[in-house]
PDB file of C-alpha atoms and ligand atoms in Angstrom:
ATOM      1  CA  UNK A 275      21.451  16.676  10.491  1.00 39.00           C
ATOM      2  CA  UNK A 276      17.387  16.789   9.823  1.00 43.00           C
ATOM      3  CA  UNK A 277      15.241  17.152  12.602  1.00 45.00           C
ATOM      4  CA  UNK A 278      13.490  14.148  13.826  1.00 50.00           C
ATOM      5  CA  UNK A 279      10.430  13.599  14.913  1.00 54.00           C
ATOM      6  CA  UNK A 280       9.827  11.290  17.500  1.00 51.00           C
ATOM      7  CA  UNK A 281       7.126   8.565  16.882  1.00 54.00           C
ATOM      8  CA  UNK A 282       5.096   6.355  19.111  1.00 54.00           C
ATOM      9  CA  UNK A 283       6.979   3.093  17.253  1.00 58.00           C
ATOM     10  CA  UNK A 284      10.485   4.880  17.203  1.00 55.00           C
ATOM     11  CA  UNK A 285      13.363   2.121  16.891  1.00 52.00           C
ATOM     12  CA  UNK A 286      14.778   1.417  20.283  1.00 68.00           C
ATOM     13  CA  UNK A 287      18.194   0.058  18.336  1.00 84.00           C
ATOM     14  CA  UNK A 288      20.202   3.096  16.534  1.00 92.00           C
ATOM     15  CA  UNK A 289      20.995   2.652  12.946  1.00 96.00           C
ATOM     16  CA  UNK A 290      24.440   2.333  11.892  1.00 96.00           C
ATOM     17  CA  UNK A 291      24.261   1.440   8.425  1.00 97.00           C
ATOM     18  CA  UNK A 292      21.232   3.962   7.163  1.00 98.00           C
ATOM     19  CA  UNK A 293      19.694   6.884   8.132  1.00 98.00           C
ATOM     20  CA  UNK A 294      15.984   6.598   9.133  1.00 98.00           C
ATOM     21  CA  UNK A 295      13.722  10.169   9.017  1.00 97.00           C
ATOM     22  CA  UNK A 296      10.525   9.613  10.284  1.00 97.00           C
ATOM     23  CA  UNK A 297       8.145  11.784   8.666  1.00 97.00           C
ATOM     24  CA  UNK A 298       5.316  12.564  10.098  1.00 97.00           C
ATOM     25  CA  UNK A 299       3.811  10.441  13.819  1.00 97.00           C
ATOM     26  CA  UNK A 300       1.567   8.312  11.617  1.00 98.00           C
ATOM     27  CA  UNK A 301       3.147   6.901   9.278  1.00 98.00           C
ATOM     28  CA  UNK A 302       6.587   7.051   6.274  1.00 98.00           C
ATOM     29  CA  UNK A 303      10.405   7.609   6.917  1.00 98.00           C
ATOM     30  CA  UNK A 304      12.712   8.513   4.411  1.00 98.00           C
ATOM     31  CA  UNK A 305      15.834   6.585   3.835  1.00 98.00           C
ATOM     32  CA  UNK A 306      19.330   7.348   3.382  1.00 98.00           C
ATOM     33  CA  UNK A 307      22.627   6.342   2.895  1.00 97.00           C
ATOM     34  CA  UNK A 308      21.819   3.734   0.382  1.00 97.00           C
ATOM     35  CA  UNK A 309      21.945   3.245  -3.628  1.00 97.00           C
ATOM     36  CA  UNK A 310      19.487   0.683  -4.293  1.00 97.00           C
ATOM     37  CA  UNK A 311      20.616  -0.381  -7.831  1.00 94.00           C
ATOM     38  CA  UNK A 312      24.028  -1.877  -5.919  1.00 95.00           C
ATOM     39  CA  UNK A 313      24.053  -5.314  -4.077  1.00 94.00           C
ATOM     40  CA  UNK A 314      23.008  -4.770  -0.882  1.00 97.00           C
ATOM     41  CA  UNK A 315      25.066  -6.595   2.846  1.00 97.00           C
ATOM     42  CA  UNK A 316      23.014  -8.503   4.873  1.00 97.00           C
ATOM     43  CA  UNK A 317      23.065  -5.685   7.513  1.00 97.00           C
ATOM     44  CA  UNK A 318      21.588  -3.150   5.723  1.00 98.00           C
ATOM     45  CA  UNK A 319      19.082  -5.364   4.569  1.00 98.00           C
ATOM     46  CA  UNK A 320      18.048  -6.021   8.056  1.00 98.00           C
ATOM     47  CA  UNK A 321      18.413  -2.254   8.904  1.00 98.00           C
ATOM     48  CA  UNK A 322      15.797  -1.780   6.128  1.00 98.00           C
ATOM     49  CA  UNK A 323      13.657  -4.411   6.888  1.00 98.00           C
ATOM     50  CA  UNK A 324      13.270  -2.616  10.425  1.00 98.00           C
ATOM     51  CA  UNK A 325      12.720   0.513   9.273  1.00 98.00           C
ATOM     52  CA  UNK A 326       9.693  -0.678   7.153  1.00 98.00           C
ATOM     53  CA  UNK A 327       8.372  -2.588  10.071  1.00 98.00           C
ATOM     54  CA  UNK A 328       8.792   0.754  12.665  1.00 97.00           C
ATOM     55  CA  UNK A 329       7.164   3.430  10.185  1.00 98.00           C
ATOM     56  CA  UNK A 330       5.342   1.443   7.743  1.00 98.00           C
ATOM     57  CA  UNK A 331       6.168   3.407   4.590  1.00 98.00           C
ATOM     58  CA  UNK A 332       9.849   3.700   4.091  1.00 98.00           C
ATOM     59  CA  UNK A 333      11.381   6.221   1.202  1.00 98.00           C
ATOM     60  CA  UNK A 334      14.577   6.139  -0.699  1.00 98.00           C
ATOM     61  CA  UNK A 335      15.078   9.346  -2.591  1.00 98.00           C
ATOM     62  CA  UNK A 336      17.249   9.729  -6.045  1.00 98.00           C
ATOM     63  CA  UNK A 337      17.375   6.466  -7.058  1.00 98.00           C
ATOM     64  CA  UNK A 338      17.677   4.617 -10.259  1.00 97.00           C
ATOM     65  CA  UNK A 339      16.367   1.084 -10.721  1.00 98.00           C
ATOM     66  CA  UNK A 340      16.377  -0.423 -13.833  1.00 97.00           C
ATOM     67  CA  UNK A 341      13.226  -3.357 -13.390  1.00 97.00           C
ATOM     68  CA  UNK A 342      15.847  -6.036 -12.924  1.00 97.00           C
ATOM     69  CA  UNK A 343      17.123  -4.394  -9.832  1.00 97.00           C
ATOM     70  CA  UNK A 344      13.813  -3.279  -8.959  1.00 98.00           C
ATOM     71  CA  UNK A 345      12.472  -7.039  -8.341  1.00 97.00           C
ATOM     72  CA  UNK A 346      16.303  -7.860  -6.771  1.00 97.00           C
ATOM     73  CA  UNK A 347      15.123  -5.452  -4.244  1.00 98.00           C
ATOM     74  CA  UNK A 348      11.782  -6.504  -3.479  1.00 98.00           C
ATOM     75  CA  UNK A 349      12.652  -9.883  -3.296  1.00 98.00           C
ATOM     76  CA  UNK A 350      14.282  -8.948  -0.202  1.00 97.00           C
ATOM     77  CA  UNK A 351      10.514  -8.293   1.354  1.00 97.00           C
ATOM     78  CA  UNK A 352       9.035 -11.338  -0.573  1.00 97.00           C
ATOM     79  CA  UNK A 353       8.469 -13.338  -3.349  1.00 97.00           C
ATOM     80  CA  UNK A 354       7.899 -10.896  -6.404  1.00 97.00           C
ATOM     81  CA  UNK A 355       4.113 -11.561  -7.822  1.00 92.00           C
ATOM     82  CA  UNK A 356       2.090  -9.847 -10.285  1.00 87.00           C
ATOM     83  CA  UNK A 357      -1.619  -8.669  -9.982  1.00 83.00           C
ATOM     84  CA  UNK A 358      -4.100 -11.476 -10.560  1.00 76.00           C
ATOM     85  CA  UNK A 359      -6.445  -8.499 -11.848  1.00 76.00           C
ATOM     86  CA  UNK A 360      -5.078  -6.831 -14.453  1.00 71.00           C
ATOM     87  CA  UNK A 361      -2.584  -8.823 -16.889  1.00 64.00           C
ATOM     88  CA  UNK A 362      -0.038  -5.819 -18.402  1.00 63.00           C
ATOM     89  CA  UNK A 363       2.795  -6.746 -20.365  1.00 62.00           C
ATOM     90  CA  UNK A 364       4.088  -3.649 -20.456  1.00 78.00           C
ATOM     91  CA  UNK A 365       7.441  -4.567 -20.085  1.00 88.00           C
ATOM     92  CA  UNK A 366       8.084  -7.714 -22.227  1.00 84.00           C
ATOM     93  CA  UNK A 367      10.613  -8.989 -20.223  1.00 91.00           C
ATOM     94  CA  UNK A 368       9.548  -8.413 -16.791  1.00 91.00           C
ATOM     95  CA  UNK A 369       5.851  -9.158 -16.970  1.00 90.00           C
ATOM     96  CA  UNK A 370       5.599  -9.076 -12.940  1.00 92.00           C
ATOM     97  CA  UNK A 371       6.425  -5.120 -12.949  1.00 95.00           C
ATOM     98  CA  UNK A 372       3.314  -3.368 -13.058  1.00 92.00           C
ATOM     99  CA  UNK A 373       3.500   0.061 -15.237  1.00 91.00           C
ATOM    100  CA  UNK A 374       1.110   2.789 -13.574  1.00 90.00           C
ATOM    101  CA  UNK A 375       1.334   5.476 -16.511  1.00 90.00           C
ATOM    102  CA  UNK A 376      -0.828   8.640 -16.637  1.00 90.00           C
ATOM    103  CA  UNK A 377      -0.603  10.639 -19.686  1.00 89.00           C
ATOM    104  CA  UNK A 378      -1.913  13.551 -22.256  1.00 85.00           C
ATOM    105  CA  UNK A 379      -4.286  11.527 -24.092  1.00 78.00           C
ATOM    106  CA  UNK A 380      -4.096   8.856 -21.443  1.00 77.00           C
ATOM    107  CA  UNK A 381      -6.587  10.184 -18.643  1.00 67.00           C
ATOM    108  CA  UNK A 382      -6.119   8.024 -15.736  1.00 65.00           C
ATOM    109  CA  UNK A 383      -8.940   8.467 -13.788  1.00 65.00           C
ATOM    110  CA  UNK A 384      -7.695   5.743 -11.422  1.00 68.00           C
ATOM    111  CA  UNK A 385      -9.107   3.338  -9.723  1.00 74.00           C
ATOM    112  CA  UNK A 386      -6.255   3.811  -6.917  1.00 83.00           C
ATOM    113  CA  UNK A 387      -8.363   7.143  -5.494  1.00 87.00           C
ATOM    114  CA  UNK A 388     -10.257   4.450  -3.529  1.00 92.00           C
ATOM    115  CA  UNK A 389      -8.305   4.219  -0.181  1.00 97.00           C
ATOM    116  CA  UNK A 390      -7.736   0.518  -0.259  1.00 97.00           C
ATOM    117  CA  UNK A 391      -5.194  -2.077   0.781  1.00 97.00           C
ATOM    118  CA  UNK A 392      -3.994  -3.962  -1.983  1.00 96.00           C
ATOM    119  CA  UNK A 393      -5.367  -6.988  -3.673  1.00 96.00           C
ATOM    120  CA  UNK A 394      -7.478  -8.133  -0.547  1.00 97.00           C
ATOM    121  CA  UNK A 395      -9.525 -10.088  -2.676  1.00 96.00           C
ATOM    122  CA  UNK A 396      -6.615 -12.922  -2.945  1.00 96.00           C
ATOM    123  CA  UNK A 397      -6.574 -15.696  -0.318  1.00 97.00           C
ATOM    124  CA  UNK A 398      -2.582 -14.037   0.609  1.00 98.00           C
ATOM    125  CA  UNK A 399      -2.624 -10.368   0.170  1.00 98.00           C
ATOM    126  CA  UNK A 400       0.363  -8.992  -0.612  1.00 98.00           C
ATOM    127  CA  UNK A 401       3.150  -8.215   2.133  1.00 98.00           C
ATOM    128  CA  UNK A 402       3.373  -4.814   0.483  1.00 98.00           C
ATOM    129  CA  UNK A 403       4.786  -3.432  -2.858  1.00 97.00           C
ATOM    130  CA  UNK A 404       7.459  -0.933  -3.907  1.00 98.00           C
ATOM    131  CA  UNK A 405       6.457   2.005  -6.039  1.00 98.00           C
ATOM    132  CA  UNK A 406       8.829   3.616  -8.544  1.00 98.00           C
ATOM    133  CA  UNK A 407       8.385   7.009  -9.317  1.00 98.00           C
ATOM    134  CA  UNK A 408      10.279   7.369 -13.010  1.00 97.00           C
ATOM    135  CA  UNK A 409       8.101  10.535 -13.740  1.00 97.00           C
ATOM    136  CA  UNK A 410       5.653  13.045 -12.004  1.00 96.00           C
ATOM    137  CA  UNK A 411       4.797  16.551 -11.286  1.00 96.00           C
ATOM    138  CA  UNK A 412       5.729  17.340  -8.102  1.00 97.00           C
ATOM    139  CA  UNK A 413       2.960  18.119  -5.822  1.00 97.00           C
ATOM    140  CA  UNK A 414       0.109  15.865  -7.950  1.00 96.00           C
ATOM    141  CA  UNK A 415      -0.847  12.796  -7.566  1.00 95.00           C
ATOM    142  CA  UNK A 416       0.474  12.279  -3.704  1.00 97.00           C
ATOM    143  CA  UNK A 417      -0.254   9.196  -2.641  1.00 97.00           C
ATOM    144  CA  UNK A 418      -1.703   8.507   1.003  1.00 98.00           C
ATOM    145  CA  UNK A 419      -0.954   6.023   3.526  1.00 98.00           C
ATOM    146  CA  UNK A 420      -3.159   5.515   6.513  1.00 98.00           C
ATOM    147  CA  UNK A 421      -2.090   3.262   9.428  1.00 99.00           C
ATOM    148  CA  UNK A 422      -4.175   0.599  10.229  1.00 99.00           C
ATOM    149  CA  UNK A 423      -2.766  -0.136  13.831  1.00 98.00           C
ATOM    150  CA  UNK A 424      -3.573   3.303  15.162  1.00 98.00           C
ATOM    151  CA  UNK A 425      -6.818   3.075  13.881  1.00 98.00           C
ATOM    152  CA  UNK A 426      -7.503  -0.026  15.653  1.00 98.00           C
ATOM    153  CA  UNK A 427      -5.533   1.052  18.551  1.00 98.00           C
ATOM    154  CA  UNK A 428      -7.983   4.464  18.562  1.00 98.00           C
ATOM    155  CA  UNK A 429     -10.988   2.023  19.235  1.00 98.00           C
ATOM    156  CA  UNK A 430     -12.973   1.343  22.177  1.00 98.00           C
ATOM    157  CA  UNK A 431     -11.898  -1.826  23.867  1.00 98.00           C
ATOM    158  CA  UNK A 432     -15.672  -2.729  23.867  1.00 98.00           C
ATOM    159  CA  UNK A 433     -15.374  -2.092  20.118  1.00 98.00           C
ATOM    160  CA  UNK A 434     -12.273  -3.971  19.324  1.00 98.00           C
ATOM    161  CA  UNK A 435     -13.843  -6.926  21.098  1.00 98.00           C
ATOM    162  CA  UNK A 436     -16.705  -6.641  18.714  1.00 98.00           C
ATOM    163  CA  UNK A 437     -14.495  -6.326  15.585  1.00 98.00           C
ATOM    164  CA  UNK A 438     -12.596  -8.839  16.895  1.00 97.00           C
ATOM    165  CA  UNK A 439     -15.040 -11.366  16.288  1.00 92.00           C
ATOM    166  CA  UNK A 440     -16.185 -10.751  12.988  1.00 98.00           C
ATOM    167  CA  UNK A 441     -14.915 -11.593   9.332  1.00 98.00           C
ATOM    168  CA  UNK A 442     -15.378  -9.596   5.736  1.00 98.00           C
ATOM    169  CA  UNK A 443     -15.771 -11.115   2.771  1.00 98.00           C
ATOM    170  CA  UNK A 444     -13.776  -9.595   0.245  1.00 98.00           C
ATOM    171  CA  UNK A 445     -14.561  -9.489  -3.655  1.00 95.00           C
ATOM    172  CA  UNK A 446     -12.838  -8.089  -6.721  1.00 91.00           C
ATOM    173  CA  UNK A 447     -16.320  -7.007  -7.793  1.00 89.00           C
ATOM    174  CA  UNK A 448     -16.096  -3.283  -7.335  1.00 88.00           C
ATOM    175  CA  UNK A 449     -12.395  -3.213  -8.839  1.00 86.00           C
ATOM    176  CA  UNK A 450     -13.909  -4.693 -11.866  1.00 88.00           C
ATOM    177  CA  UNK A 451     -17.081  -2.893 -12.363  1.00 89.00           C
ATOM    178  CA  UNK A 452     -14.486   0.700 -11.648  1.00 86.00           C
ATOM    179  CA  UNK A 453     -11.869  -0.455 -14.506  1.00 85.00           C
ATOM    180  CA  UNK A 454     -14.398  -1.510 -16.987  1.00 89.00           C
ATOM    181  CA  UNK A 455     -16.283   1.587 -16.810  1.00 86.00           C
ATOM    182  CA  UNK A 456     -13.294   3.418 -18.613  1.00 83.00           C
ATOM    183  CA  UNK A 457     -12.272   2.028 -21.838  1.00 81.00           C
ATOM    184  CA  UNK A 458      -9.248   3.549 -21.500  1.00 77.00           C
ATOM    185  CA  UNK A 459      -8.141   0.416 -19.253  1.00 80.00           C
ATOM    186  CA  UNK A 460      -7.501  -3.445 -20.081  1.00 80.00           C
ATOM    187  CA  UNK A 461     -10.672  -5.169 -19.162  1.00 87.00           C
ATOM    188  CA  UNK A 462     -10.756  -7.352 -16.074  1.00 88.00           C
ATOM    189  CA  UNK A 463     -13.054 -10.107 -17.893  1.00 88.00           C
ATOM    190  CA  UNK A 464     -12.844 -12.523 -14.427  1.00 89.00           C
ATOM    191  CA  UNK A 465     -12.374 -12.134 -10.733  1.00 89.00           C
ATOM    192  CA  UNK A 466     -11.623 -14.710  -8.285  1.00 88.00           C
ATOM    193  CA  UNK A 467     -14.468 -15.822  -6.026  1.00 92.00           C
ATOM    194  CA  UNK A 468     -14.860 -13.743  -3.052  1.00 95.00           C
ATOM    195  CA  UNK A 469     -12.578 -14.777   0.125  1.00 98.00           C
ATOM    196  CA  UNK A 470     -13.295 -14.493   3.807  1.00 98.00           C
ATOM    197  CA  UNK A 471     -10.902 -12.374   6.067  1.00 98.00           C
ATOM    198  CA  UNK A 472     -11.027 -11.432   9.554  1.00 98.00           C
ATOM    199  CA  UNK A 473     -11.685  -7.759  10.317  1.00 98.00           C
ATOM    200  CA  UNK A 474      -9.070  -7.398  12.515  1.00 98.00           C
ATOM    201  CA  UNK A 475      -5.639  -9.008  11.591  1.00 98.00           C
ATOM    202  CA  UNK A 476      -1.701  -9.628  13.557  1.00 98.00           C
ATOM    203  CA  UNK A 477       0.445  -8.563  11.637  1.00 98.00           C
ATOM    204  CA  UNK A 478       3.023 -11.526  11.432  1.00 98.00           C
ATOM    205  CA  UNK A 479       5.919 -10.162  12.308  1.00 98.00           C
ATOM    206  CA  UNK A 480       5.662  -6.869  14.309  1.00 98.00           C
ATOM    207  CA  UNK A 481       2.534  -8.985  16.274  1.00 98.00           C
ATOM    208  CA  UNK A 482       0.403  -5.822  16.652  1.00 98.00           C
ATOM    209  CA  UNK A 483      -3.215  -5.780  15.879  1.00 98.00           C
ATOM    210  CA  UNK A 484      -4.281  -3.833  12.556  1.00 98.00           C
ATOM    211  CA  UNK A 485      -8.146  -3.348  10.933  1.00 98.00           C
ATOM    212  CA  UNK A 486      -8.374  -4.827   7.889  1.00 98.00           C
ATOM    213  CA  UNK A 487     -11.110  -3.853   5.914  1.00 98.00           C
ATOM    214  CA  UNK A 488     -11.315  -2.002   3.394  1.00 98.00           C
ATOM    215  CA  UNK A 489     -13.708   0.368   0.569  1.00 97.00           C
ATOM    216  CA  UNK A 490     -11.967  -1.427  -2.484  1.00 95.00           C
ATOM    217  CA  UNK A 491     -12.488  -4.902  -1.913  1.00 96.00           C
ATOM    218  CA  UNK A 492     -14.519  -5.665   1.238  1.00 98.00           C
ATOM    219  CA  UNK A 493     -18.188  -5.795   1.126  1.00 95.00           C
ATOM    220  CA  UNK A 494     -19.388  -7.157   3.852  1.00 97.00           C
ATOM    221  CA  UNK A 495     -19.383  -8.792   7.001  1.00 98.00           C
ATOM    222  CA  UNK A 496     -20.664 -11.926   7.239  1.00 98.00           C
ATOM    223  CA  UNK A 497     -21.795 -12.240  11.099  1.00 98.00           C
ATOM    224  CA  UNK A 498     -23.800  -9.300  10.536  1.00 98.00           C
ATOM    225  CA  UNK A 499     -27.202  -8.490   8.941  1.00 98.00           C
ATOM    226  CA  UNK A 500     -26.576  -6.272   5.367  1.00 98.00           C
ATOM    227  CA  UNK A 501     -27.467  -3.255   6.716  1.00 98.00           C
ATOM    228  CA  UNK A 502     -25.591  -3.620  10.166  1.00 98.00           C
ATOM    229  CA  UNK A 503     -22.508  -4.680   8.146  1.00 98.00           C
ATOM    230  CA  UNK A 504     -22.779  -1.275   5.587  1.00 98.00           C
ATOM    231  CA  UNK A 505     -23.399   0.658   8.431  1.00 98.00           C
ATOM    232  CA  UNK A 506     -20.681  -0.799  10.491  1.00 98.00           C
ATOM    233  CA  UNK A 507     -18.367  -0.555   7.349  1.00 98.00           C
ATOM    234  CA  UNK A 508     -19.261   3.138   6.554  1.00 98.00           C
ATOM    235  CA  UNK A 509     -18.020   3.825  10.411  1.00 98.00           C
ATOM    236  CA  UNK A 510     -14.546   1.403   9.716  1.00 98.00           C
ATOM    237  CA  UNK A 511     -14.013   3.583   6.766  1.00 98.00           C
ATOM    238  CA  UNK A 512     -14.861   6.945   8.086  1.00 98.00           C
ATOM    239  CA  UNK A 513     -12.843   6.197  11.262  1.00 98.00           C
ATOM    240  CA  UNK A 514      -9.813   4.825   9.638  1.00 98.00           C
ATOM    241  CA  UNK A 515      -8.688   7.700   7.488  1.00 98.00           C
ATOM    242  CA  UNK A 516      -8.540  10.098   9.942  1.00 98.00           C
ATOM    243  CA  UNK A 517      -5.731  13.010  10.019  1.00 98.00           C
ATOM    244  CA  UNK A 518      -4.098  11.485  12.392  1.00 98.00           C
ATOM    245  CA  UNK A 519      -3.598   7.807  11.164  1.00 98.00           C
ATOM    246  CA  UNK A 520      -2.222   9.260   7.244  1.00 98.00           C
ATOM    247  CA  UNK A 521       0.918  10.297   5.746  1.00 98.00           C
ATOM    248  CA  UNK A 522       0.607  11.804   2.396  1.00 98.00           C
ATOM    249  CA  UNK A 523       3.945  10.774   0.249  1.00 98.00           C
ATOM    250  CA  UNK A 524       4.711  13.766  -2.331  1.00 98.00           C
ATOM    251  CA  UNK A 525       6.421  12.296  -5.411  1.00 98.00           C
ATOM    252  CA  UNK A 526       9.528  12.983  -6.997  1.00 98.00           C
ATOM    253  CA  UNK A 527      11.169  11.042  -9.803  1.00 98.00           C
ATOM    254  CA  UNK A 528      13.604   8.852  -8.663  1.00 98.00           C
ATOM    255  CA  UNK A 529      11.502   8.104  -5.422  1.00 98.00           C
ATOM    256  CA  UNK A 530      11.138   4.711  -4.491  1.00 98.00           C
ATOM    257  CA  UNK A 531       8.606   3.931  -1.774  1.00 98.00           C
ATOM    258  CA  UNK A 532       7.868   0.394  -0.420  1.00 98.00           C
ATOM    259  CA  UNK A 533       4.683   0.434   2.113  1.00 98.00           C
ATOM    260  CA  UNK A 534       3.039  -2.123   4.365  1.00 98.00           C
ATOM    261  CA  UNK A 535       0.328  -3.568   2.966  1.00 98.00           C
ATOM    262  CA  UNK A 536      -0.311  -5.686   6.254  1.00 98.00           C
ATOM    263  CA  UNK A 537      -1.170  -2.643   8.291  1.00 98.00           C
ATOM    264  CA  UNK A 538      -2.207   0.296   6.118  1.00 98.00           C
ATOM    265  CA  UNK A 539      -4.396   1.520   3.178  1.00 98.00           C
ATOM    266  CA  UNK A 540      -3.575   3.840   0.508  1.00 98.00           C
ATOM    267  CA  UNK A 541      -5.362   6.455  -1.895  1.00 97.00           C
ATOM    268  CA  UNK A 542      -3.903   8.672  -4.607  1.00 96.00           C
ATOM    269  CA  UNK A 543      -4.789  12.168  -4.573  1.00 95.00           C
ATOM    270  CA  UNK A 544      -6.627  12.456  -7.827  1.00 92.00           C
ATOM    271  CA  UNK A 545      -5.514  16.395  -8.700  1.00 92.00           C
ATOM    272  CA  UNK A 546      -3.681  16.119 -11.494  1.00 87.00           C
ATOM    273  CA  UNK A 547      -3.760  18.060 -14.694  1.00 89.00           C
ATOM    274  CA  UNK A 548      -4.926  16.376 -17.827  1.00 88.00           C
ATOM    275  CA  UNK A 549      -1.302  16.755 -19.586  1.00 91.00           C
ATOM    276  CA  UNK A 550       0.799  15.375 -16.365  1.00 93.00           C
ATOM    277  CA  UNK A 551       3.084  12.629 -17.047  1.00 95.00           C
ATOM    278  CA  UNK A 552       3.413  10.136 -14.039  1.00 95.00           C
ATOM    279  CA  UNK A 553       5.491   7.146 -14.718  1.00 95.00           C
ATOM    280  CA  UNK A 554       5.386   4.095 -11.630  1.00 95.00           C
ATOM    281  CA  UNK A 555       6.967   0.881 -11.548  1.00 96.00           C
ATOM    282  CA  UNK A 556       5.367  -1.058  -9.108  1.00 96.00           C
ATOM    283  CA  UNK A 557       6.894  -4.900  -7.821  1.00 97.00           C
ATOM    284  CA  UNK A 558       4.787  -6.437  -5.413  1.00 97.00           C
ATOM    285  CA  UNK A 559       6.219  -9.002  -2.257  1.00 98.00           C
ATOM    286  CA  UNK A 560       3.697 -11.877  -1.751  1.00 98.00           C
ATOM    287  CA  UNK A 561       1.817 -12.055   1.641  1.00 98.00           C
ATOM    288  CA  UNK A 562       0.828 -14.744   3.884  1.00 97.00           C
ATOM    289  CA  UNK A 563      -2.411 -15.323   4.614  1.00 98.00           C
ATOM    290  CA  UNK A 564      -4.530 -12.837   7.469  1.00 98.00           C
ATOM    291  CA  UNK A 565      -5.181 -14.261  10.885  1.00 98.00           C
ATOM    292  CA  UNK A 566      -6.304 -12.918  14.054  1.00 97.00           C
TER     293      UNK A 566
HETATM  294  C1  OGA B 831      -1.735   0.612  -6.896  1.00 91.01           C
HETATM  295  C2  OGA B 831      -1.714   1.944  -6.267  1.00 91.01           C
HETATM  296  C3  OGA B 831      -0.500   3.975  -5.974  1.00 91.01           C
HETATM  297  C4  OGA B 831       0.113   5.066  -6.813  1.00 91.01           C
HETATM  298  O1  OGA B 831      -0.999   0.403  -7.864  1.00 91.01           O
HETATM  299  O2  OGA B 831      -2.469  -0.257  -6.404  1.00 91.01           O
HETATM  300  O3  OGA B 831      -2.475   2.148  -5.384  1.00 91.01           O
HETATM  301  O4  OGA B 831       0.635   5.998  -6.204  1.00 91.01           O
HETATM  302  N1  OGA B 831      -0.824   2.836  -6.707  1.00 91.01           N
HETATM  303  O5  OGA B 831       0.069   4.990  -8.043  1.00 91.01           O
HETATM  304 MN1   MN B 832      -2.942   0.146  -4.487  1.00 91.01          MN
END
């Protein structure tokens, strides 16, 4: 048995039909006891379900999901969506599985550096997504998660107050200007008019408080005066990415990692040789929309 690690949001209810390894205080557990390309019972559903809620990120190694069972599983999370950004048919049949390929001859400089939550600029953000790692280097191209509830939960009270009054708008402004710059990417020819979030969101079903802002989409906030809202961003930003608040997920093929897109950002490490193949299937679960 692996040591644990006990976490400030541990489960109080023991697991019977997975294991759950927390892996680090802030953030990610990894999985077991579970082949994801079989049916799953309603119980383990619900044991997974938990999981994700208690550490945020949750991992299933060595697994093998064709992009049929890939969707079966994140339809357990949500309704499966694609990105309203970037239209890739890369898989004819299953246009709603987004292909994240890096290749020789195929820099991807990668917009996904940016720590960001996803897709902030729709009026329902999505719940979260589920990444399929098909092919990597091991030890490139992590990907980080920072937690969004112990970053608000690390503020002053008089600051939380503050935030707690305030909304962002968020555009898909930056995302476009950052994909078009590289030909090597589909162009983005339209983005959706900006939409107004709050700063600080509930998450729906675990009810804790989570900042939501963030460097990809947000720009600014709209009780504010421009330069109190870029300075008071710059400190969001700086604050939320702390040590602390981030686990950093190294990949292996076969991984599958579904994160919480309610209550964290993400950022992938951009260190990765020229010639490194990395291969993700990602399904996204449709979100409701962020309230206070
Ligand atoms: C994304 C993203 C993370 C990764 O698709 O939005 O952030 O590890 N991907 O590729
Ligand atoms: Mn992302």
């Amino acid at each position: 048995m692996s040591q644990t690690i006990s976490t400030a949001n541990a489960p109080v209810a023991p697991y019977t039909r997975i294991t759950v390894r927390p892996m680090c205080a802030a953030a990610g557990a990894v999985i077991g006891g579970v082949d994801l390309s079989r049916p799953l019972d309603g119980e383990t559903v619900a044991e997974i379900r938990r999981a994700f809620l208690d550490h945020c990120v949750i991992v299933f190694r060595d697994q093998d999901l064709d992009p049929a069972r890939q969707i079966a599983f994140t339809e357990h999370f949500g309704k499966v969506e694609g990105h309203p950004l970037y239209r890739t048919p890369d898989i004819a049949e299953f246009p709603d599985v987004i292909v994240l390929e890096h290749k020789a001859g195929k820099f991807y400089k990668g917009k996904n550096k940016l720590w960001h939550s996803d897709v902030t600029v729709s009026e329902t953000p999505p719940l979260g997504s589920v990444l399929h790692c098909r092919a990597c280097w091991e030890g490139f191209a992590d990907t980080m998660f920072a937690n969004q509830y112990l970053a608000y939960e690390a503020l002053s009270d008089a600051m939380r107050g503050f935030l707690e009054g305030l909304t962002a708008e968020h555009s898909g402004a930056l995302n476009q200007t950052l994909n078009n710059a590289d030909p090597i990417n589909a162009r983005i020819e339209t983005i959706p008019d900006p939409v107004v979030h709050p700063v600080v969101r509930t998450h729906p079903e675990t009810g804790r408080r989570a900042l939501f802002v963030n460097p990809g989409f947000t720009y600014r906030i709209r009780e504010l005066t421009n330069e109190e809202s870029a300075n008071l961003l710059a400190f969001l930003y700086d604050h939320a990415v702390q040590h602390q608040f981030i686990y950093r997920h190294r990949w292996r093929p076969g991984d599958v990692a579904m994160f919480d897109n309610r209550c964290l950002m993400h950022s992938v490490v951009q260190d990765h040789p020229h010639d490194m193949h990395r291969l993700m299937h990602r399904t996204t679960a449709a979100g409701d929309r962020p309230y206070l």
